[in-house]
Amino acid sequence: MSTERQAMVRSWTTNADAWTAVVRDGLIPSRRAGTDAAILAAVRACGPRTVLDVGCGEGWLLRALAADGITVTGTDVSPELVRAAAAAGTPDVHAASYGDLLHAPALARGPFDVVVCNFALLDDDVQTPLAAMRARTAEHGALLVQTVHPWAAHGDGAYRSGWRTETFDSFGRSFAESMPWYYRTMSSWLAEITRANLRLVHIDEPLHPETGRPLSLLLHCTIA
Ligand SMILES: C[S@@+](CC[C@H](N)C(=O)[O-])C[C@H]1O[C@@H](n2cnc3c(N)ncnc32)[C@H](O)[C@@H]1O
C-alpha cells in the first residue's frame, strides 16, 4: 500500500469524531449548497428498492434513504465511522475496505438496485472500488459516483492528476490529521469508468445556486 493510501485510510479513523460532527452539524458549505441534495435526488430518481452505499462514512445518506422506505446497506473502511453510523440508527452497516468487498463477494452481496459512492473515491486506485461496486449492481441497476469537480478543485496549478492534501481547515472543527487524496482530471475519470467496463449514462454538474460554479461531478453509470 502506498504511503499516501495508508495515511488517507488512517485519517478516517483518527478524524472520525471531527468528521461526524462537521457532517451532522452541516458545516461543509458545498454540501449545504447542493451536493447532499444532488446525490439524494440522483438515487431517488432511480426508484430503488435496495441501495448499497460504499464509503458511507457516518451514514447520513443511508439514514435519509431508509426514511424513504428503501432497504439500505453501507460499508466503510473506518470502524469508528461505522460505529458512529450504527449508533445513529443506520441499518446494516459494515466495516469493510474496497479491497475487502472485492475479495469477499458474500459481503454486502446484493445485487442492489443502486450502488452509490459519495465523495469516497479518494485513492489513486479506483478500479478496486469500481469493480466491487459493479459486482453488486443489479443488471438494470445504477452505479452512482459523486466526486470533487475536476475544474472546481484544480486551483491555479497545472491541470494534472496527482496526490493532494486536504487539511479540513475550512470546516471550523479541529481535525487531528490532514488527508492525502488523489485529484483526477475529467479525462482521467472518464478513462477509469471505461476501464472498469461501466457505461456512462450521463454526467451531472450541480452548480452553486449563487456563484454558478460547479459543486461536484456526478457520474451516473450502468453495468451494461
Ligand atoms: C469524504 S468521506 C465521505 C463519507 C460519506 N460517503 C458521506 O457522504 O459523508 C470519505 C469516506 O471514504 C471512506 N474510505 C476511504 N477509503 C476507503 C476504502 N479504501 N475502503 C472503504 N472506505 C473508504 C472513508 O472512511 C470515509 O468515510
mmCIF file of C-alpha atoms and ligand atoms in Angstrom:
data_model
loop_
_atom_site.group_PDB
_atom_site.id
_atom_site.type_symbol
_atom_site.label_atom_id
_atom_site.label_comp_id
_atom_site.label_asym_id
_atom_site.label_seq_id
_atom_site.Cartn_x
_atom_site.Cartn_y
_atom_site.Cartn_z
ATOM 1 C CA MET A 1 0.000 0.000 0.000
ATOM 2 C CA SER A 2 1.395 3.438 -0.886
ATOM 3 C CA THR A 3 2.290 5.856 1.910
ATOM 4 C CA GLU A 4 -0.444 8.217 0.718
ATOM 5 C CA ARG A 5 -3.095 5.492 0.724
ATOM 6 C CA GLN A 6 -2.086 4.365 4.218
ATOM 7 C CA ALA A 7 -2.251 7.925 5.528
ATOM 8 C CA MET A 8 -5.597 8.551 3.790
ATOM 9 C CA VAL A 9 -7.212 5.426 5.266
ATOM 10 C CA ARG A 10 -5.730 6.103 8.721
ATOM 11 C CA SER A 11 -7.068 9.675 8.690
ATOM 12 C CA TRP A 12 -10.672 8.383 8.549
ATOM 13 C CA THR A 13 -10.137 6.655 11.870
ATOM 14 C CA THR A 14 -8.180 9.470 13.521
ATOM 15 C CA ASN A 15 -10.613 12.135 12.310
ATOM 16 C CA ALA A 16 -13.805 10.111 12.729
ATOM 17 C CA ASP A 17 -15.277 12.227 15.541
ATOM 18 C CA ALA A 18 -14.450 15.553 13.870
ATOM 19 C CA TRP A 19 -15.829 14.316 10.517
ATOM 20 C CA THR A 20 -19.031 13.057 12.116
ATOM 21 C CA ALA A 21 -19.513 16.441 13.784
ATOM 22 C CA VAL A 22 -18.985 18.507 10.610
ATOM 23 C CA VAL A 23 -21.372 16.343 8.605
ATOM 24 C CA ARG A 24 -24.080 16.291 11.259
ATOM 25 C CA ASP A 25 -23.726 19.987 12.106
ATOM 26 C CA GLY A 26 -23.926 20.948 8.408
ATOM 27 C CA LEU A 27 -20.517 22.638 8.420
ATOM 28 C CA ILE A 28 -19.437 21.707 4.868
ATOM 29 C CA PRO A 29 -20.595 24.605 2.664
ATOM 30 C CA SER A 30 -20.660 22.644 -0.631
ATOM 31 C CA ARG A 31 -22.881 20.006 0.939
ATOM 32 C CA ARG A 32 -25.323 22.648 2.163
ATOM 33 C CA ALA A 33 -25.181 24.413 -1.198
ATOM 34 C CA GLY A 34 -26.280 21.368 -3.148
ATOM 35 C CA THR A 35 -24.197 18.185 -3.170
ATOM 36 C CA ASP A 36 -26.293 16.411 -0.496
ATOM 37 C CA ALA A 37 -29.455 17.275 -2.404
ATOM 38 C CA ALA A 38 -27.857 16.215 -5.706
ATOM 39 C CA ILE A 39 -26.903 12.713 -4.603
ATOM 40 C CA LEU A 40 -30.237 12.188 -2.855
ATOM 41 C CA ALA A 41 -32.103 13.257 -5.982
ATOM 42 C CA ALA A 42 -29.932 11.049 -8.201
ATOM 43 C CA VAL A 43 -30.589 7.959 -6.069
ATOM 44 C CA ARG A 44 -34.313 8.691 -5.696
ATOM 45 C CA ALA A 45 -34.679 9.228 -9.456
ATOM 46 C CA CYS A 46 -33.694 5.578 -9.942
ATOM 47 C CA GLY A 47 -36.662 4.483 -7.794
ATOM 48 C CA PRO A 48 -34.606 1.825 -5.983
ATOM 49 C CA ARG A 49 -35.886 -0.748 -3.509
ATOM 50 C CA THR A 50 -32.333 -1.537 -2.358
ATOM 51 C CA VAL A 51 -29.232 0.666 -2.082
ATOM 52 C CA LEU A 52 -25.608 -0.064 -1.180
ATOM 53 C CA ASP A 53 -23.518 2.942 -0.104
ATOM 54 C CA VAL A 54 -19.767 2.214 -0.198
ATOM 55 C CA GLY A 55 -17.537 4.536 1.819
ATOM 56 C CA CYS A 56 -20.716 5.504 3.673
ATOM 57 C CA GLY A 57 -18.938 7.377 6.475
ATOM 58 C CA GLU A 58 -21.193 8.214 9.423
ATOM 59 C CA GLY A 59 -24.192 7.138 7.376
ATOM 60 C CA TRP A 60 -26.231 10.291 6.667
ATOM 61 C CA LEU A 61 -27.193 9.185 3.131
ATOM 62 C CA LEU A 62 -28.283 5.738 4.266
ATOM 63 C CA ARG A 63 -30.474 7.177 7.002
ATOM 64 C CA ALA A 64 -32.106 9.605 4.569
ATOM 65 C CA LEU A 65 -32.839 6.785 2.102
ATOM 66 C CA ALA A 66 -34.055 4.416 4.835
ATOM 67 C CA ALA A 67 -36.529 7.132 5.846
ATOM 68 C CA ASP A 68 -37.934 6.848 2.295
ATOM 69 C CA GLY A 69 -38.594 3.135 2.910
ATOM 70 C CA ILE A 70 -35.581 1.952 0.886
ATOM 71 C CA THR A 71 -33.660 -1.087 2.179
ATOM 72 C CA VAL A 72 -30.111 0.138 2.709
ATOM 73 C CA THR A 73 -26.692 -1.374 3.340
ATOM 74 C CA GLY A 74 -23.475 0.526 3.985
ATOM 75 C CA THR A 75 -19.770 -0.220 4.173
ATOM 76 C CA ASP A 76 -16.785 1.854 5.216
ATOM 77 C CA VAL A 77 -13.132 1.196 5.950
ATOM 78 C CA SER A 78 -13.235 3.143 9.237
ATOM 79 C CA PRO A 79 -14.605 1.061 12.136
ATOM 80 C CA GLU A 80 -15.080 4.304 14.096
ATOM 81 C CA LEU A 81 -17.303 5.802 11.389
ATOM 82 C CA VAL A 82 -19.235 2.530 11.101
ATOM 83 C CA ARG A 83 -19.792 2.633 14.865
ATOM 84 C CA ALA A 84 -20.964 6.253 14.606
ATOM 85 C CA ALA A 85 -23.332 5.261 11.787
ATOM 86 C CA ALA A 86 -24.775 2.352 13.751
ATOM 87 C CA ALA A 87 -25.115 4.455 16.915
ATOM 88 C CA ALA A 88 -27.192 6.976 14.948
ATOM 89 C CA GLY A 89 -29.570 4.203 13.887
ATOM 90 C CA THR A 90 -28.180 3.492 10.403
ATOM 91 C CA PRO A 91 -29.327 -0.015 9.457
ATOM 92 C CA ASP A 92 -26.937 -2.710 8.196
ATOM 93 C CA VAL A 93 -23.526 -1.014 8.201
ATOM 94 C CA HIS A 94 -20.280 -2.974 7.978
ATOM 95 C CA ALA A 95 -16.593 -2.184 8.413
ATOM 96 C CA ALA A 96 -15.000 -3.167 5.095
ATOM 97 C CA SER A 97 -12.455 -1.658 2.746
ATOM 98 C CA TYR A 98 -12.980 -1.665 -1.002
ATOM 99 C CA GLY A 99 -10.391 -4.452 -1.213
ATOM 100 C CA ASP A 100 -12.390 -6.468 1.349
ATOM 101 C CA LEU A 101 -15.508 -6.034 -0.787
ATOM 102 C CA LEU A 102 -13.724 -7.067 -3.966
ATOM 103 C CA HIS A 103 -12.269 -10.208 -2.428
ATOM 104 C CA ALA A 104 -15.285 -11.246 -0.333
ATOM 105 C CA PRO A 105 -18.256 -11.460 -2.717
ATOM 106 C CA ALA A 106 -20.550 -12.667 0.095
ATOM 107 C CA LEU A 107 -20.064 -9.395 1.992
ATOM 108 C CA ALA A 108 -22.929 -6.969 1.248
ATOM 109 C CA ARG A 109 -23.703 -9.348 -1.583
ATOM 110 C CA GLY A 110 -26.688 -7.744 -3.325
ATOM 111 C CA PRO A 111 -27.331 -7.269 -6.144
ATOM 112 C CA PHE A 112 -28.587 -3.762 -5.316
ATOM 113 C CA ASP A 113 -30.796 -1.540 -7.452
ATOM 114 C CA VAL A 114 -28.407 1.359 -6.782
ATOM 115 C CA VAL A 115 -24.797 1.242 -5.650
ATOM 116 C CA VAL A 116 -23.624 4.704 -4.632
ATOM 117 C CA CYS A 117 -20.329 6.250 -3.598
ATOM 118 C CA ASN A 118 -20.455 9.823 -2.304
ATOM 119 C CA PHE A 119 -17.081 11.620 -2.148
ATOM 120 C CA ALA A 120 -15.362 8.395 -1.120
ATOM 121 C CA LEU A 121 -13.126 7.605 -4.127
ATOM 122 C CA LEU A 122 -10.038 9.300 -2.749
ATOM 123 C CA ASP A 123 -7.314 6.884 -3.791
ATOM 124 C CA ASP A 124 -5.158 6.601 -6.911
ATOM 125 C CA ASP A 125 -6.681 3.115 -7.346
ATOM 126 C CA VAL A 126 -10.350 3.493 -8.255
ATOM 127 C CA GLN A 127 -10.507 0.198 -10.152
ATOM 128 C CA THR A 128 -10.783 -1.814 -6.914
ATOM 129 C CA PRO A 129 -13.842 0.090 -5.617
ATOM 130 C CA LEU A 130 -15.429 0.332 -9.084
ATOM 131 C CA ALA A 131 -15.065 -3.445 -9.621
ATOM 132 C CA ALA A 132 -16.514 -4.156 -6.155
ATOM 133 C CA MET A 133 -19.419 -1.798 -6.869
ATOM 134 C CA ARG A 134 -20.009 -3.196 -10.356
ATOM 135 C CA ALA A 135 -20.211 -6.746 -8.992
ATOM 136 C CA ARG A 136 -23.036 -5.678 -6.633
ATOM 137 C CA THR A 137 -25.099 -3.628 -9.100
ATOM 138 C CA ALA A 138 -28.282 -5.279 -10.384
ATOM 139 C CA GLU A 139 -28.469 -5.947 -14.117
ATOM 140 C CA HIS A 140 -30.771 -2.978 -14.748
ATOM 141 C CA GLY A 141 -29.486 -1.019 -11.769
ATOM 142 C CA ALA A 142 -27.385 2.117 -11.458
ATOM 143 C CA LEU A 143 -23.920 2.876 -10.153
ATOM 144 C CA LEU A 144 -23.620 6.479 -8.965
ATOM 145 C CA VAL A 145 -20.422 8.291 -8.036
ATOM 146 C CA GLN A 146 -20.327 11.855 -6.735
ATOM 147 C CA THR A 147 -16.862 13.353 -6.512
ATOM 148 C CA VAL A 148 -14.871 16.560 -6.450
ATOM 149 C CA HIS A 149 -15.365 18.527 -9.657
ATOM 150 C CA PRO A 150 -12.058 18.492 -11.592
ATOM 151 C CA TRP A 151 -12.440 22.079 -12.770
ATOM 152 C CA ALA A 152 -13.531 23.486 -9.411
ATOM 153 C CA ALA A 153 -10.728 21.786 -7.477
ATOM 154 C CA HIS A 154 -7.771 22.178 -9.789
ATOM 155 C CA GLY A 155 -6.804 25.623 -8.467
ATOM 156 C CA ASP A 156 -4.037 27.675 -10.009
ATOM 157 C CA GLY A 157 -1.623 24.821 -10.629
ATOM 158 C CA ALA A 158 -1.237 22.553 -13.638
ATOM 159 C CA TYR A 159 -4.319 20.604 -14.720
ATOM 160 C CA ARG A 160 -2.852 17.194 -13.900
ATOM 161 C CA SER A 161 -3.990 14.194 -11.837
ATOM 162 C CA GLY A 162 -1.987 13.587 -8.669
ATOM 163 C CA TRP A 163 -1.937 13.400 -4.900
ATOM 164 C CA ARG A 164 -3.014 16.483 -2.935
ATOM 165 C CA THR A 165 -3.608 17.254 0.731
ATOM 166 C CA GLU A 166 -6.877 18.182 2.448
ATOM 167 C CA THR A 167 -6.306 19.982 5.751
ATOM 168 C CA PHE A 168 -10.021 20.392 6.636
ATOM 169 C CA ASP A 169 -9.132 23.916 7.810
ATOM 170 C CA SER A 170 -12.250 25.496 6.338
ATOM 171 C CA PHE A 171 -14.703 23.299 8.273
ATOM 172 C CA GLY A 172 -14.408 25.092 11.612
ATOM 173 C CA ARG A 173 -13.545 21.986 13.662
ATOM 174 C CA SER A 174 -10.209 20.629 14.742
ATOM 175 C CA PHE A 175 -9.035 17.638 12.657
ATOM 176 C CA ALA A 176 -6.030 15.752 14.070
ATOM 177 C CA GLU A 177 -4.630 14.707 10.680
ATOM 178 C CA SER A 178 -4.632 16.049 7.174
ATOM 179 C CA MET A 179 -5.690 13.652 4.423
ATOM 180 C CA PRO A 180 -3.848 12.818 1.200
ATOM 181 C CA TRP A 181 -6.313 12.438 -1.692
ATOM 182 C CA TYR A 182 -5.897 11.781 -5.376
ATOM 183 C CA TYR A 183 -7.100 14.590 -7.639
ATOM 184 C CA ARG A 184 -8.318 13.479 -11.093
ATOM 185 C CA THR A 185 -8.867 15.414 -14.289
ATOM 186 C CA MET A 186 -12.081 14.873 -16.259
ATOM 187 C CA SER A 187 -10.330 12.694 -18.846
ATOM 188 C CA SER A 188 -8.875 10.568 -16.057
ATOM 189 C CA TRP A 189 -12.360 9.973 -14.581
ATOM 190 C CA LEU A 190 -13.769 9.033 -17.961
ATOM 191 C CA ALA A 191 -10.868 6.675 -18.668
ATOM 192 C CA GLU A 192 -11.337 4.963 -15.288
ATOM 193 C CA ILE A 193 -15.062 4.466 -15.947
ATOM 194 C CA THR A 194 -14.307 2.883 -19.335
ATOM 195 C CA ARG A 195 -11.541 0.729 -17.854
ATOM 196 C CA ALA A 196 -13.983 -0.544 -15.207
ATOM 197 C CA ASN A 197 -16.270 -1.742 -18.018
ATOM 198 C CA LEU A 198 -19.050 0.638 -16.973
ATOM 199 C CA ARG A 199 -21.349 2.545 -19.284
ATOM 200 C CA LEU A 200 -21.581 6.249 -18.523
ATOM 201 C CA VAL A 201 -25.235 7.208 -18.979
ATOM 202 C CA HIS A 202 -24.932 10.842 -18.008
ATOM 203 C CA ILE A 203 -22.917 13.371 -16.046
ATOM 204 C CA ASP A 204 -24.432 15.923 -13.691
ATOM 205 C CA GLU A 205 -22.557 19.024 -12.581
ATOM 206 C CA PRO A 206 -24.575 20.532 -9.699
ATOM 207 C CA LEU A 207 -23.938 24.276 -9.524
ATOM 208 C CA HIS A 208 -23.690 26.638 -6.581
ATOM 209 C CA PRO A 209 -27.011 28.485 -6.544
ATOM 210 C CA GLU A 210 -25.346 31.898 -6.120
ATOM 211 C CA THR A 211 -21.936 31.708 -7.790
ATOM 212 C CA GLY A 212 -22.905 29.315 -10.592
ATOM 213 C CA ARG A 213 -19.649 27.422 -10.028
ATOM 214 C CA PRO A 214 -19.706 23.610 -10.170
ATOM 215 C CA LEU A 215 -20.074 21.965 -6.757
ATOM 216 C CA SER A 216 -19.323 18.414 -7.831
ATOM 217 C CA LEU A 217 -19.178 15.867 -10.609
ATOM 218 C CA LEU A 218 -21.896 13.220 -10.519
ATOM 219 C CA LEU A 219 -21.346 10.182 -12.722
ATOM 220 C CA HIS A 220 -24.377 8.015 -13.472
ATOM 221 C CA CYS A 221 -23.323 4.595 -14.820
ATOM 222 C CA THR A 222 -24.832 1.220 -15.641
ATOM 223 C CA ILE A 223 -23.100 -2.123 -15.925
ATOM 224 C CA ALA A 224 -24.143 -2.917 -19.480
HETATM 225 C C1 LIG B 1 -15.350 12.266 2.448
HETATM 226 S S1 LIG B 1 -15.874 10.838 3.349
HETATM 227 C C2 LIG B 1 -17.489 10.587 2.668
HETATM 228 C C3 LIG B 1 -18.368 9.759 3.573
HETATM 229 C C4 LIG B 1 -19.810 9.622 3.100
HETATM 230 N N1 LIG B 1 -19.902 8.974 1.810
HETATM 231 C C5 LIG B 1 -20.527 10.939 3.095
HETATM 232 O O1 LIG B 1 -21.148 11.289 2.085
HETATM 233 O O2 LIG B 1 -20.473 11.644 4.121
HETATM 234 C C6 LIG B 1 -14.904 9.539 2.581
HETATM 235 C C7 LIG B 1 -15.182 8.151 3.133
HETATM 236 O O3 LIG B 1 -14.488 7.180 2.351
HETATM 237 C C8 LIG B 1 -14.084 6.147 3.211
HETATM 238 N N2 LIG B 1 -12.991 5.404 2.578
HETATM 239 C C9 LIG B 1 -11.810 5.893 2.167
HETATM 240 N N3 LIG B 1 -11.034 4.909 1.665
HETATM 241 C C10 LIG B 1 -11.772 3.770 1.741
HETATM 242 C C11 LIG B 1 -11.528 2.402 1.388
HETATM 243 N N4 LIG B 1 -10.365 2.022 0.844
HETATM 244 N N5 LIG B 1 -12.498 1.496 1.612
HETATM 245 C C12 LIG B 1 -13.698 1.885 2.144
HETATM 246 N N6 LIG B 1 -13.972 3.159 2.528
HETATM 247 C C13 LIG B 1 -13.027 4.092 2.321
HETATM 248 C C14 LIG B 1 -13.655 6.872 4.463
HETATM 249 O O4 LIG B 1 -13.546 6.045 5.598
HETATM 250 C C15 LIG B 1 -14.731 7.941 4.570
HETATM 251 O O5 LIG B 1 -15.818 7.525 5.351
#
